[in-house]
mmCIF file with all atom_site columns, C-alpha atoms in Angstrom:
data_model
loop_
_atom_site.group_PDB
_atom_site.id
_atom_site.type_symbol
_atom_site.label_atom_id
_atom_site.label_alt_id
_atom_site.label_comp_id
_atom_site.label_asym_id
_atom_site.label_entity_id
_atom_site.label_seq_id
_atom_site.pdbx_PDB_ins_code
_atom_site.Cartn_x
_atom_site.Cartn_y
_atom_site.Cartn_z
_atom_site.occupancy
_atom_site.B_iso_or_equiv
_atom_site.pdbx_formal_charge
_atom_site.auth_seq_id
_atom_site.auth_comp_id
_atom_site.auth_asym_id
_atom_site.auth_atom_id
_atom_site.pdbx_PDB_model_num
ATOM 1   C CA . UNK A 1 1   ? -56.572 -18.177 60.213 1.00 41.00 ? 22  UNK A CA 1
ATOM 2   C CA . UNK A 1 2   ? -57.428 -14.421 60.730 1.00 42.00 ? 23  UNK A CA 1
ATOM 3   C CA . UNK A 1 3   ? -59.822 -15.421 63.727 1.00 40.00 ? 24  UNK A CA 1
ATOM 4   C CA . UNK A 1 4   ? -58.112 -17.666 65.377 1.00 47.00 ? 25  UNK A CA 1
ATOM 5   C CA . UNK A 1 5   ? -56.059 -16.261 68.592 1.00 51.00 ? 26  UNK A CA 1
ATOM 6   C CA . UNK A 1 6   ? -52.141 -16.770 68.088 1.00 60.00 ? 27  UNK A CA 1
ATOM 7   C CA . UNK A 1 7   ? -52.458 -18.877 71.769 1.00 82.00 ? 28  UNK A CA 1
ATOM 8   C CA . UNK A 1 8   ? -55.319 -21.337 70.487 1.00 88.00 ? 29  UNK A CA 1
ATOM 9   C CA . UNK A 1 9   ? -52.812 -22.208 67.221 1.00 90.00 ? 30  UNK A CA 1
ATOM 10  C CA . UNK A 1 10  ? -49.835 -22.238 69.015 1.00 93.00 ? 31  UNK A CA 1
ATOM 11  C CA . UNK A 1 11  ? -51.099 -24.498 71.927 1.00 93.00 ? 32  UNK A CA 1
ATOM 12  C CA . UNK A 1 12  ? -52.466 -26.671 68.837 1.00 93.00 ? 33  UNK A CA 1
ATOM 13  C CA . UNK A 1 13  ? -49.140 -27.034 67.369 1.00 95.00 ? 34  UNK A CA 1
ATOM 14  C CA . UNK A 1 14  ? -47.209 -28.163 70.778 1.00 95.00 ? 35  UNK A CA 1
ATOM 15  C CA . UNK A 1 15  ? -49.963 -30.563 70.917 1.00 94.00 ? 36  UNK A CA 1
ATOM 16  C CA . UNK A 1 16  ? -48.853 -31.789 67.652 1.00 95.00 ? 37  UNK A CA 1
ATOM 17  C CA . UNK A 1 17  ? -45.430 -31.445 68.685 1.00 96.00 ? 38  UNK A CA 1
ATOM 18  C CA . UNK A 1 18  ? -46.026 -33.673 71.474 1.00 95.00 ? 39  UNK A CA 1
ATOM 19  C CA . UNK A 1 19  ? -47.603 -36.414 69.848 1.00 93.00 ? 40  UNK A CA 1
ATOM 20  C CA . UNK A 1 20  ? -44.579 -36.301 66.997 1.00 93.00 ? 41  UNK A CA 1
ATOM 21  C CA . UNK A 1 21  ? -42.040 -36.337 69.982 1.00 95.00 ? 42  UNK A CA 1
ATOM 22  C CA . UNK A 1 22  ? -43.166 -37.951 73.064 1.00 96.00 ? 43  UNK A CA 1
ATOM 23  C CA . UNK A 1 23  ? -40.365 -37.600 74.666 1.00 96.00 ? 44  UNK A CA 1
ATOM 24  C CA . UNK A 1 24  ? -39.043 -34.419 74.063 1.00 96.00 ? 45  UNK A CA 1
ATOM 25  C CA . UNK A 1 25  ? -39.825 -31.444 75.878 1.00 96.00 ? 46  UNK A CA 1
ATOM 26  C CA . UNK A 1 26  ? -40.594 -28.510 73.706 1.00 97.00 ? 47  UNK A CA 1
ATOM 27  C CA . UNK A 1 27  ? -41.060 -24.974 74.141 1.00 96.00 ? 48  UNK A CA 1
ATOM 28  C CA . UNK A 1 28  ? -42.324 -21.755 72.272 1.00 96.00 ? 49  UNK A CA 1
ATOM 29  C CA . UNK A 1 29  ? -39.270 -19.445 71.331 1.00 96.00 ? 50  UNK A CA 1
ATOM 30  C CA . UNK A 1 30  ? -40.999 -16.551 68.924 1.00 96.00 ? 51  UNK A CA 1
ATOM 31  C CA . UNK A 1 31  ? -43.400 -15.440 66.341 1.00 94.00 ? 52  UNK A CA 1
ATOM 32  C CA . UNK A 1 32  ? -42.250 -14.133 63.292 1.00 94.00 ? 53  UNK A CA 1
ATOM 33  C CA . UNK A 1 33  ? -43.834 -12.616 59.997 1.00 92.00 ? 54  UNK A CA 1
ATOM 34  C CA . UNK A 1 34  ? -43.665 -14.383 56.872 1.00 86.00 ? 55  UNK A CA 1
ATOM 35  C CA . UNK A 1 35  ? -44.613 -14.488 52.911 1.00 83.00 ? 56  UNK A CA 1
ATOM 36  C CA . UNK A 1 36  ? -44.724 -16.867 50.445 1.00 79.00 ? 57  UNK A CA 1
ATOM 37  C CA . UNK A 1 37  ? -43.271 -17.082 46.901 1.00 80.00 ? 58  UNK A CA 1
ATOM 38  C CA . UNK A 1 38  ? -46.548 -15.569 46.038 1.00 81.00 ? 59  UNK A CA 1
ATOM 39  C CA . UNK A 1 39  ? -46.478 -12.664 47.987 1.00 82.00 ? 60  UNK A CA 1
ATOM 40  C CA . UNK A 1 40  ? -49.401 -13.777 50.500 1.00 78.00 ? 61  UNK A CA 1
ATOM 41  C CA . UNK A 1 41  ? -48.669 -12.748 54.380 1.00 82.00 ? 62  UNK A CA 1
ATOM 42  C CA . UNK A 1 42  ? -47.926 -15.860 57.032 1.00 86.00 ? 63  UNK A CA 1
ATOM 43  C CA . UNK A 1 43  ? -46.147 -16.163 59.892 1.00 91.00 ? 64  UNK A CA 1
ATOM 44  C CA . UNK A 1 44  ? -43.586 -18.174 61.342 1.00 95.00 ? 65  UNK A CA 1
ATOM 45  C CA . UNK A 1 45  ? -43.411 -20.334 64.921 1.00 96.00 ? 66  UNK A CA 1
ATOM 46  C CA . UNK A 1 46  ? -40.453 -21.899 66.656 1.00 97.00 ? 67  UNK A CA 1
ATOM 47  C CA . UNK A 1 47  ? -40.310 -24.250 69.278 1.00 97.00 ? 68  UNK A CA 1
ATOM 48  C CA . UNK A 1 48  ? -37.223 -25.896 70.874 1.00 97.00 ? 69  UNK A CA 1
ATOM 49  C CA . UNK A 1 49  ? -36.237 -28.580 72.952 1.00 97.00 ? 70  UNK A CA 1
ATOM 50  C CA . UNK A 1 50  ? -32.737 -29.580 73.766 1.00 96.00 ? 71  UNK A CA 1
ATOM 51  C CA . UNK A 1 51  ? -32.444 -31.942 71.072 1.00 95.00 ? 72  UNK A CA 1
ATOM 52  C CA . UNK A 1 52  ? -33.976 -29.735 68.007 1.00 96.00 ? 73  UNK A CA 1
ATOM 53  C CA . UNK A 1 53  ? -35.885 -26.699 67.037 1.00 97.00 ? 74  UNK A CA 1
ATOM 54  C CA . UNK A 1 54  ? -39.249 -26.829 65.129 1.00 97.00 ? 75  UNK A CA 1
ATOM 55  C CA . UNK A 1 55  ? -40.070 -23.755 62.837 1.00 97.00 ? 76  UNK A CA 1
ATOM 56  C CA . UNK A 1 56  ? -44.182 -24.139 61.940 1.00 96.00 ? 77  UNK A CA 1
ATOM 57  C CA . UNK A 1 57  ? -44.537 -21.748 58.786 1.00 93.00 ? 78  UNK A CA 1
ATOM 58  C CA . UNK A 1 58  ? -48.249 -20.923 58.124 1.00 88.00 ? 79  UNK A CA 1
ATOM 59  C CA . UNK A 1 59  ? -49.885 -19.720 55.111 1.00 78.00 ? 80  UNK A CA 1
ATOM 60  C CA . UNK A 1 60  ? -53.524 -19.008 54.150 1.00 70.00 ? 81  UNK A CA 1
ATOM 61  C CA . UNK A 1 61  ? -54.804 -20.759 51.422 1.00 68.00 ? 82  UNK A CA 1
ATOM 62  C CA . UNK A 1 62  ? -56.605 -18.298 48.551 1.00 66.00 ? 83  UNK A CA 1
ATOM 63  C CA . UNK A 1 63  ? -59.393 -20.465 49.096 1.00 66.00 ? 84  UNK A CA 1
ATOM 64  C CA . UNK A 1 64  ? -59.691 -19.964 52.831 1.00 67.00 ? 85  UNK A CA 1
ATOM 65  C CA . UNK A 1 65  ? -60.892 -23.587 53.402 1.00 68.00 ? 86  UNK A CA 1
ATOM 66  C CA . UNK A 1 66  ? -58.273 -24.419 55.243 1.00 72.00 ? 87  UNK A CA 1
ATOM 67  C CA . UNK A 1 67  ? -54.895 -23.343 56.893 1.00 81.00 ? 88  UNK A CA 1
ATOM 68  C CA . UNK A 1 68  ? -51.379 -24.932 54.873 1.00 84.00 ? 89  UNK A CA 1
ATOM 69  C CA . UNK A 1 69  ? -48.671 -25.283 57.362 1.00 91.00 ? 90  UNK A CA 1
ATOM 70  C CA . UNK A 1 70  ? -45.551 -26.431 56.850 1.00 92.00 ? 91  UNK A CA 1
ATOM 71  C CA . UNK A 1 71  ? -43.175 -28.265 59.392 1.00 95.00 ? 92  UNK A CA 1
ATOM 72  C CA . UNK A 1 72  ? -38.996 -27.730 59.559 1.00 95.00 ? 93  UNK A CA 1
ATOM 73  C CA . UNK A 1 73  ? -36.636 -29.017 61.755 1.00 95.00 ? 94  UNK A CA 1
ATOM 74  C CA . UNK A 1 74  ? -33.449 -28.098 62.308 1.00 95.00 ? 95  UNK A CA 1
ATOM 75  C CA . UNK A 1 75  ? -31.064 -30.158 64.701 1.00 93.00 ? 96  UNK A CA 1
ATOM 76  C CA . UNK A 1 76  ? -27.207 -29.558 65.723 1.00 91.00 ? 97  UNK A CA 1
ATOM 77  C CA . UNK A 1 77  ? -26.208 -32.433 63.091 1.00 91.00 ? 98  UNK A CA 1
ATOM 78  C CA . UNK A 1 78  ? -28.155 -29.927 60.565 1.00 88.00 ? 99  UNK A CA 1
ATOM 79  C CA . UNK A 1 79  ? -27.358 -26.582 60.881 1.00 86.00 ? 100 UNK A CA 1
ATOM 80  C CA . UNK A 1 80  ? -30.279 -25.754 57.820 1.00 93.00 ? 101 UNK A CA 1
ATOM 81  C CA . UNK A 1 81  ? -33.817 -25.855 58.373 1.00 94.00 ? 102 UNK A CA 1
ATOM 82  C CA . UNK A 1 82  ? -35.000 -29.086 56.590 1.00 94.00 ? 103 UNK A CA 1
ATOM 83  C CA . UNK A 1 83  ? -38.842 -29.486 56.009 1.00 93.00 ? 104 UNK A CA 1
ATOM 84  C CA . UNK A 1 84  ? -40.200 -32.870 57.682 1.00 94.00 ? 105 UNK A CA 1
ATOM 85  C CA . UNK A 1 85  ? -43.857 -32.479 56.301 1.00 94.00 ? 106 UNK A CA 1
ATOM 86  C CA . UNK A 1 86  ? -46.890 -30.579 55.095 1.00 93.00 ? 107 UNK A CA 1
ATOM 87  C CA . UNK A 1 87  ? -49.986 -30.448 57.748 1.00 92.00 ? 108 UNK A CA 1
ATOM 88  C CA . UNK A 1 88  ? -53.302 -28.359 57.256 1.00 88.00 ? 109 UNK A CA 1
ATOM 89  C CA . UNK A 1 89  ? -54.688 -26.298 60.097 1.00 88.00 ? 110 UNK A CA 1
ATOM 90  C CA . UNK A 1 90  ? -58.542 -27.001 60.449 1.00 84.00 ? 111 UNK A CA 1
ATOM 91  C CA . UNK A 1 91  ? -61.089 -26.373 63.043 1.00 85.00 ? 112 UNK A CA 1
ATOM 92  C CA . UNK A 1 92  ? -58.703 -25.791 66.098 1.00 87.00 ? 113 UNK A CA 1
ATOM 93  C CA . UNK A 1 93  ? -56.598 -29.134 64.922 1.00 89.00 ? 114 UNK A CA 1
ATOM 94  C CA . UNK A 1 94  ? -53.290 -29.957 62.877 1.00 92.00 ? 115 UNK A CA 1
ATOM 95  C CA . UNK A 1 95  ? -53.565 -32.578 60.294 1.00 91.00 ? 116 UNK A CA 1
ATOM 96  C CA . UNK A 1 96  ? -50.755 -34.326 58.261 1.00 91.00 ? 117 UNK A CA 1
ATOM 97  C CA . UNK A 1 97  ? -51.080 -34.080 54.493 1.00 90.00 ? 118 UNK A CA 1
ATOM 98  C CA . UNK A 1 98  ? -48.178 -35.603 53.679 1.00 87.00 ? 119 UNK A CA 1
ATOM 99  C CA . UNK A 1 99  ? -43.905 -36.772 55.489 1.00 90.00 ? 120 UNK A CA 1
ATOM 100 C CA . UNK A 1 100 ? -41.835 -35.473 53.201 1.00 88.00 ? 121 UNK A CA 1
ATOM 101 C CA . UNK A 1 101 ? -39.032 -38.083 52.255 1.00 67.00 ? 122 UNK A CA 1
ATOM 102 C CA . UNK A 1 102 ? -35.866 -37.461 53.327 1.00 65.00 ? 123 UNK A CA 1
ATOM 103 C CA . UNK A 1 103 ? -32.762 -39.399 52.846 1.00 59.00 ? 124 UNK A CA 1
#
């Protein structure tokens, strides 16, 4: 993800955004640093609309194949960030892997 621009990424994931919540509008809050349990640098995007915020955690893959990302929400009824599901970040476009299953 080293060569792609933070504005082409973060315009991809309000695109993804918008198709998971048509009718919700969602804005970019901040950019933050992250790492993972392995110790391998990522970052960390939030966007908010009235009704929730979305926190987009990305991490490189050793392999560099492909981008992992991994999608949280976190609403007034949950005051937690609770993951929603697992996307991968390829050639300018989000993906879904997998929803994770919630109660």
């Amino acid at each position: 993800m080293e060569n792609q621009s933070g504005s082409t990424f973060q315009q991809s994931c309000l695109s993804f955004i918008e198709t998971l919540f048509p009718d919700e509008p969602f804005h970019f809050l901040e950019e933050s640093k992250a790492m993972d349990a392995f110790g391998y640098p990522g970052r960390q995007l939030f966007f908010a609309s009235p009704a929730r915020t979305l926190k987009f955690t990305v991490l490189e893959q050793a392999h560099k194949h492909y981008t992992r990302v991994f999608v949280s929400e976190k609403t007034s009824e949950n005051t937690f960030f609770r993951q929603l599901l697992e996307a991968t970040y390829d050639d300018n476009q989000l993906y879904i892997d997998h929803i994770v299953q919630t109660e």
